[in-house]
Amino acid sequence: MATLESYDTEADWLAARTTGIGASEAAAVLGLSPWKSPLELWAEKAGLVEAPTEEREAIRWGKLIQPLLVKEYARETGRATIEHPAYALYRDATRPWLLATPDALTWRAEPDRLEVPGVVEVKNVTAYKADAWVSEPPLLYQVQVQQQLAVLGYDWGSLAALIGGNTFRWVDVAANADFQEVLILKLEAFWLSVQRESPPPADGSDRTREILAKLYPKPEPGVEVALPPESAAWGQRLTEIEAVLKATGSEKSTLENQLRAAIGAAEIGVAPDGTRWSHKLIERAAEMVPRPATSFRQLRRLKARA
């Protein structure tokens, strides 16, 4: 069972969200989020850095269009559907750090059960991400729904998306008890790491590099620290990778120059296997900043002809 908590202001609601892990944050814990790394989320929950207050434009538009998408979901499905109240969240009764804020609640009829409640998540998706919704919704959104179902104790939910501004799709998602069990264990371990001030391992994402720069903006002069035992293996592997990159980079440059020389003054070169290469002239005008006009030839592989 879950309890519903309501707050008067967005600030109070955001403060409440720092006391646990929301469903939209679960993907970050699992390393599935393109917008936040596990270490970044950990630093925010530990109070070491402030969560970004400036909304990305896509998020702002998502909030503005959300009521319309909920209405469209209700129209297409014929199900009774209501938006989740603003500045409210569900908190798991036995795991108070486990939170959920679904976009909407809905009800559907099933054999021998007149109205079975479920959660609804709506997404405003760019046309560039349409392929990710062809067979099934992206995994990070399925994770979000599974956490909400675990908190509310519901058997099903729906994911709906407006794709490219003109295509609406929705799909029902059944609760997966086995997945929820594994998910909750991982989320619990993450929350314990927050409480114990023990950060998760750093990954290779740009988000992690950026949060490390915020956590440690300046070195302490003269301070020396003993690195963990595994750091010797890190350094050795890094040396090996750098050597491989240096060798492959040199080979890449050689192969590119051989192609440039073979194309010569032509604009297009065609290999015996039909592969086509272009070596076009790229011209850039001078800009307002102190940067002169430039021109250069760009080598690239062309798409195969149909």
CSV table of C-alpha atoms in Angstrom, one decimal:
chain,number,residue,atom,x,y,z
A,1,MET,CA,0.0,0.0,0.0
A,2,ALA,CA,1.0,3.6,-0.6
A,3,THR,CA,0.1,6.9,1.0
A,4,LEU,CA,-0.6,10.0,-1.0
A,5,GLU,CA,1.2,13.1,0.1
A,6,SER,CA,0.1,16.6,-1.1
A,7,TYR,CA,2.1,19.8,-0.9
A,8,ASP,CA,1.1,23.5,-1.2
A,9,THR,CA,4.0,24.6,-3.3
A,10,GLU,CA,6.4,23.2,-5.9
A,11,ALA,CA,9.3,23.9,-3.6
A,12,ASP,CA,7.8,21.7,-0.9
A,13,TRP,CA,7.1,19.0,-3.4
A,14,LEU,CA,10.6,19.0,-4.7
A,15,ALA,CA,12.0,18.9,-1.2
A,16,ALA,CA,9.8,15.8,-0.5
A,17,ARG,CA,11.2,14.2,-3.6
A,18,THR,CA,14.8,14.4,-2.2
A,19,THR,CA,13.7,12.0,0.6
A,20,GLY,CA,13.5,9.1,-1.7
A,21,ILE,CA,13.8,7.8,-5.3
A,22,GLY,CA,11.1,8.7,-7.7
A,23,ALA,CA,10.0,6.4,-10.6
A,24,SER,CA,11.5,8.9,-13.2
A,25,GLU,CA,14.9,8.5,-11.4
A,26,ALA,CA,15.0,4.7,-11.4
A,27,ALA,CA,16.4,4.6,-14.9
A,28,ALA,CA,19.3,6.8,-13.8
A,29,VAL,CA,20.0,4.3,-10.9
A,30,LEU,CA,20.2,1.5,-13.5
A,31,GLY,CA,22.4,3.5,-15.8
A,32,LEU,CA,19.7,3.7,-18.5
A,33,SER,CA,19.0,7.5,-18.4
A,34,PRO,CA,20.5,9.7,-21.2
A,35,TRP,CA,20.0,12.7,-19.0
A,36,LYS,CA,21.5,11.7,-15.6
A,37,SER,CA,24.2,9.3,-14.5
A,38,PRO,CA,24.0,7.2,-11.3
A,39,LEU,CA,26.8,9.3,-9.7
A,40,GLU,CA,25.0,12.6,-10.6
A,41,LEU,CA,21.8,11.4,-9.0
A,42,TRP,CA,23.7,10.2,-6.0
A,43,ALA,CA,25.3,13.6,-5.5
A,44,GLU,CA,21.9,15.3,-5.7
A,45,LYS,CA,20.3,12.9,-3.2
A,46,ALA,CA,23.3,13.2,-0.9
A,47,GLY,CA,22.9,17.0,-0.9
A,48,LEU,CA,26.4,17.6,-2.4
A,49,VAL,CA,25.0,19.5,-5.5
A,50,GLU,CA,21.7,21.0,-6.3
A,51,ALA,CA,19.5,19.4,-8.9
A,52,PRO,CA,19.2,21.6,-12.0
A,53,THR,CA,16.4,24.2,-11.6
A,54,GLU,CA,16.3,25.3,-15.2
A,55,GLU,CA,14.1,23.0,-17.2
A,56,ARG,CA,15.2,21.7,-20.5
A,57,GLU,CA,12.9,23.0,-23.3
A,58,ALA,CA,11.7,19.5,-24.0
A,59,ILE,CA,10.6,19.0,-20.4
A,60,ARG,CA,8.8,22.4,-20.3
A,61,TRP,CA,6.9,21.5,-23.4
A,62,GLY,CA,6.2,18.0,-22.1
A,63,LYS,CA,4.5,19.6,-19.0
A,64,LEU,CA,2.5,22.0,-21.1
A,65,ILE,CA,1.2,19.3,-23.4
A,66,GLN,CA,0.6,16.6,-20.7
A,67,PRO,CA,-3.0,17.4,-20.0
A,68,LEU,CA,-3.8,17.2,-23.7
A,69,LEU,CA,-2.1,13.8,-24.0
A,70,VAL,CA,-4.0,12.5,-21.0
A,71,LYS,CA,-7.3,13.6,-22.6
A,72,GLU,CA,-6.3,11.9,-25.9
A,73,TYR,CA,-5.5,8.7,-24.0
A,74,ALA,CA,-8.9,8.8,-22.4
A,75,ARG,CA,-10.6,9.4,-25.7
A,76,GLU,CA,-8.8,6.7,-27.6
A,77,THR,CA,-9.1,4.0,-24.9
A,78,GLY,CA,-12.6,5.0,-23.7
A,79,ARG,CA,-11.3,4.6,-20.1
A,80,ALA,CA,-12.1,6.8,-17.2
A,81,THR,CA,-8.8,8.7,-16.7
A,82,ILE,CA,-7.8,11.5,-14.3
A,83,GLU,CA,-4.6,13.5,-14.1
A,84,HIS,CA,-2.4,13.0,-11.0
A,85,PRO,CA,-2.8,16.1,-8.8
A,86,ALA,CA,-0.1,18.7,-8.9
A,87,TYR,CA,2.5,18.8,-6.1
A,88,ALA,CA,1.6,15.3,-4.9
A,89,LEU,CA,3.4,12.0,-4.6
A,90,TYR,CA,2.8,8.4,-3.5
A,91,ARG,CA,5.1,7.0,-0.9
A,92,ASP,CA,5.5,3.2,-0.4
A,93,ALA,CA,4.2,2.3,3.1
A,94,THR,CA,6.9,-0.2,3.9
A,95,ARG,CA,9.7,1.4,1.9
A,96,PRO,CA,9.3,5.2,2.5
A,97,TRP,CA,12.2,6.0,0.2
A,98,LEU,CA,10.3,4.5,-2.8
A,99,LEU,CA,8.2,7.2,-4.5
A,100,ALA,CA,5.9,7.5,-7.5
A,101,THR,CA,4.2,10.4,-9.3
A,102,PRO,CA,2.3,8.9,-12.3
A,103,ASP,CA,1.0,11.4,-14.9
A,104,ALA,CA,-2.5,10.0,-14.5
A,105,LEU,CA,-4.7,7.2,-13.1
A,106,THR,CA,-7.0,5.1,-15.2
A,107,TRP,CA,-9.5,2.2,-14.9
A,108,ARG,CA,-10.3,-0.6,-17.3
A,109,ALA,CA,-12.9,-3.3,-17.3
A,110,GLU,CA,-11.7,-6.9,-17.1
A,111,PRO,CA,-13.6,-10.3,-16.9
A,112,ASP,CA,-15.2,-10.6,-13.4
A,113,ARG,CA,-13.6,-7.2,-12.4
A,114,LEU,CA,-15.5,-4.1,-13.4
A,115,GLU,CA,-12.9,-1.4,-12.8
A,116,VAL,CA,-9.3,-2.2,-12.3
A,117,PRO,CA,-7.0,0.8,-11.6
A,118,GLY,CA,-3.8,1.4,-13.5
A,119,VAL,CA,-1.2,4.2,-14.0
A,120,VAL,CA,-0.6,6.2,-17.1
A,121,GLU,CA,2.6,7.8,-18.3
A,122,VAL,CA,2.5,10.1,-21.3
A,123,LYS,CA,5.5,11.3,-23.3
A,124,ASN,CA,6.0,13.9,-26.0
A,125,VAL,CA,8.5,12.3,-28.3
A,126,THR,CA,10.5,13.9,-31.1
A,127,ALA,CA,10.3,12.3,-34.5
A,128,TYR,CA,14.0,11.5,-34.3
A,129,LYS,CA,13.1,9.0,-31.5
A,130,ALA,CA,10.2,7.4,-33.4
A,131,ASP,CA,12.2,4.2,-34.1
A,132,ALA,CA,12.6,3.6,-30.4
A,133,TRP,CA,8.8,3.1,-30.1
A,134,VAL,CA,8.3,0.8,-33.1
A,135,SER,CA,8.2,-2.6,-31.3
A,136,GLU,CA,7.7,-1.5,-27.7
A,137,PRO,CA,8.3,1.6,-25.5
A,138,PRO,CA,11.9,2.4,-24.5
A,139,LEU,CA,13.2,0.4,-21.5
A,140,LEU,CA,13.8,3.5,-19.3
A,141,TYR,CA,10.0,4.3,-19.5
A,142,GLN,CA,9.0,0.7,-18.8
A,143,VAL,CA,11.2,0.9,-15.7
A,144,GLN,CA,9.4,4.0,-14.7
A,145,VAL,CA,6.0,2.3,-15.0
A,146,GLN,CA,7.1,-0.8,-13.2
A,147,GLN,CA,8.2,1.2,-10.2
A,148,GLN,CA,4.9,3.1,-10.1
A,149,LEU,CA,3.0,-0.2,-10.2
A,150,ALA,CA,5.2,-1.6,-7.4
A,151,VAL,CA,4.5,1.5,-5.2
A,152,LEU,CA,0.7,1.5,-5.8
A,153,GLY,CA,0.3,-2.2,-5.9
A,154,TYR,CA,-1.5,-2.1,-9.3
A,155,ASP,CA,-1.4,-4.9,-11.9
A,156,TRP,CA,-1.1,-2.8,-15.0
A,157,GLY,CA,-0.3,0.5,-16.5
A,158,SER,CA,-0.2,2.3,-19.8
A,159,LEU,CA,2.5,4.2,-21.7
A,160,ALA,CA,1.3,6.7,-24.3
A,161,ALA,CA,3.3,8.9,-26.6
A,162,LEU,CA,2.8,11.7,-29.1
A,163,ILE,CA,5.5,11.1,-31.7
A,164,GLY,CA,6.6,13.8,-33.9
A,165,GLY,CA,3.7,16.0,-33.0
A,166,ASN,CA,1.2,14.1,-35.1
A,167,THR,CA,1.2,10.4,-34.2
A,168,PHE,CA,-0.3,9.1,-31.0
A,169,ARG,CA,0.5,5.6,-29.7
A,170,TRP,CA,-0.3,3.8,-26.5
A,171,VAL,CA,0.3,0.4,-25.1
A,172,ASP,CA,-0.7,-1.4,-21.9
A,173,VAL,CA,2.1,-2.7,-19.6
A,174,ALA,CA,1.5,-5.6,-17.2
A,175,ALA,CA,3.2,-5.6,-13.8
A,176,ASN,CA,6.3,-7.8,-13.8
A,177,ALA,CA,6.8,-9.1,-10.2
A,178,ASP,CA,10.2,-10.6,-10.9
A,179,PHE,CA,11.5,-7.4,-12.5
A,180,GLN,CA,10.1,-5.3,-9.7
A,181,GLU,CA,11.9,-7.4,-7.1
A,182,VAL,CA,15.2,-6.9,-8.8
A,183,LEU,CA,14.5,-3.3,-9.4
A,184,ILE,CA,13.7,-2.6,-5.8
A,185,LEU,CA,16.8,-4.4,-4.6
A,186,LYS,CA,18.9,-2.2,-6.8
A,187,LEU,CA,17.1,1.0,-5.7
A,188,GLU,CA,17.4,0.0,-2.1
A,189,ALA,CA,21.2,-0.5,-2.5
A,190,PHE,CA,21.4,2.9,-4.1
A,191,TRP,CA,19.5,4.6,-1.4
A,192,LEU,CA,21.7,2.9,1.3
A,193,SER,CA,24.7,4.3,-0.6
A,194,VAL,CA,23.2,7.8,-0.3
A,195,GLN,CA,22.7,7.4,3.5
A,196,ARG,CA,26.1,5.9,4.0
A,197,GLU,CA,27.8,8.6,1.8
A,198,SER,CA,29.3,5.9,-0.3
A,199,PRO,CA,29.1,6.9,-4.0
A,200,PRO,CA,28.5,4.5,-6.8
A,201,PRO,CA,31.3,3.8,-9.3
A,202,ALA,CA,32.0,6.4,-11.9
A,203,ASP,CA,31.0,5.5,-15.4
A,204,GLY,CA,32.3,6.9,-18.7
A,205,SER,CA,29.4,9.3,-19.4
A,206,ASP,CA,29.8,13.0,-20.0
A,207,ARG,CA,27.3,13.5,-17.2
A,208,THR,CA,29.6,11.8,-14.7
A,209,ARG,CA,32.6,13.9,-15.9
A,210,GLU,CA,30.5,17.1,-15.5
A,211,ILE,CA,29.4,16.2,-11.9
A,212,LEU,CA,32.9,15.3,-10.9
A,213,ALA,CA,34.0,18.7,-12.1
A,214,LYS,CA,31.3,20.2,-9.8
A,215,LEU,CA,32.2,18.1,-6.8
A,216,TYR,CA,35.9,18.8,-7.1
A,217,PRO,CA,36.3,22.1,-8.9
A,218,LYS,CA,39.7,22.9,-7.6
A,219,PRO,CA,42.6,20.7,-6.2
A,220,GLU,CA,43.9,21.3,-2.7
A,221,PRO,CA,47.5,22.4,-3.2
A,222,GLY,CA,50.1,20.0,-1.9
A,223,VAL,CA,47.5,17.3,-0.8
A,224,GLU,CA,48.3,13.8,-1.7
A,225,VAL,CA,45.9,10.9,-1.4
A,226,ALA,CA,46.4,7.1,-1.5
A,227,LEU,CA,44.4,5.6,-4.4
A,228,PRO,CA,42.5,2.3,-4.0
A,229,PRO,CA,44.2,-1.0,-4.9
A,230,GLU,CA,42.3,-1.4,-8.1
A,231,SER,CA,43.6,2.0,-9.4
A,232,ALA,CA,46.8,0.2,-10.5
A,233,ALA,CA,44.7,-1.9,-12.9
A,234,TRP,CA,42.9,1.2,-14.1
A,235,GLY,CA,46.2,2.9,-15.0
A,236,GLN,CA,47.5,-0.1,-16.8
A,237,ARG,CA,44.3,-0.5,-18.8
A,238,LEU,CA,44.3,3.2,-19.6
A,239,THR,CA,47.9,2.9,-20.9
A,240,GLU,CA,46.9,0.0,-23.1
A,241,ILE,CA,43.9,1.8,-24.5
A,242,GLU,CA,45.9,5.0,-25.2
A,243,ALA,CA,48.4,2.9,-27.2
A,244,VAL,CA,45.7,1.3,-29.2
A,245,LEU,CA,44.0,4.6,-29.9
A,246,LYS,CA,47.4,6.1,-31.0
A,247,ALA,CA,48.0,3.2,-33.4
A,248,THR,CA,44.5,3.2,-34.8
A,249,GLY,CA,44.5,7.0,-35.1
A,250,SER,CA,47.7,6.9,-37.2
A,251,GLU,CA,46.3,4.1,-39.4
A,252,LYS,CA,43.0,6.0,-39.8
A,253,SER,CA,44.9,9.1,-40.9
A,254,THR,CA,46.9,7.1,-43.4
A,255,LEU,CA,43.8,5.4,-44.9
A,256,GLU,CA,42.0,8.8,-45.2
A,257,ASN,CA,45.0,10.4,-46.9
A,258,GLN,CA,45.2,7.5,-49.4
A,259,LEU,CA,41.6,8.0,-50.3
A,260,ARG,CA,42.1,11.8,-50.6
A,261,ALA,CA,45.1,11.2,-52.9
A,262,ALA,CA,43.1,8.7,-55.0
A,263,ILE,CA,40.2,11.0,-55.4
A,264,GLY,CA,42.5,13.9,-56.3
A,265,ALA,CA,40.8,16.8,-58.0
A,266,ALA,CA,37.5,14.9,-58.4
A,267,GLU,CA,34.6,15.4,-56.0
A,268,ILE,CA,33.4,11.7,-55.9
A,269,GLY,CA,35.4,8.5,-55.9
A,270,VAL,CA,33.9,5.1,-56.5
A,271,ALA,CA,35.7,1.9,-55.2
A,272,PRO,CA,35.5,-1.4,-57.1
A,273,ASP,CA,33.0,-2.7,-54.5
A,274,GLY,CA,30.7,0.2,-55.3
A,275,THR,CA,31.4,2.2,-52.2
A,276,ARG,CA,31.3,5.9,-53.0
A,277,TRP,CA,33.4,8.6,-51.2
A,278,SER,CA,32.9,12.3,-51.5
A,279,HIS,CA,35.7,14.9,-51.0
A,280,LYS,CA,33.6,18.1,-51.2
A,281,LEU,CA,34.7,21.7,-50.4
A,282,ILE,CA,33.2,23.0,-47.2
A,283,GLU,CA,33.1,26.8,-46.9
A,284,ARG,CA,32.3,28.7,-43.7
A,285,ALA,CA,31.7,32.5,-43.6
A,286,ALA,CA,33.4,34.7,-41.0
A,287,GLU,CA,31.5,35.0,-37.8
A,288,MET,CA,30.9,37.8,-35.3
A,289,VAL,CA,33.5,36.4,-32.9
A,290,PRO,CA,37.1,36.8,-34.0
A,291,ARG,CA,37.1,33.9,-36.4
A,292,PRO,CA,38.0,34.3,-40.0
A,293,ALA,CA,36.2,32.7,-43.0
A,294,THR,CA,37.5,29.2,-43.7
A,295,SER,CA,37.2,26.5,-46.3
A,296,PHE,CA,38.3,22.9,-46.3
A,297,ARG,CA,37.5,19.6,-48.0
A,298,GLN,CA,35.6,17.0,-46.0
A,299,LEU,CA,36.0,13.3,-46.7
A,300,ARG,CA,33.1,11.1,-45.9
A,301,ARG,CA,31.5,7.8,-47.0
A,302,LEU,CA,28.3,8.2,-49.0
A,303,LYS,CA,25.2,6.1,-48.5
A,304,ALA,CA,24.8,3.2,-51.0
A,305,ARG,CA,22.5,3.8,-53.9
A,306,ALA,CA,19.2,2.0,-53.8
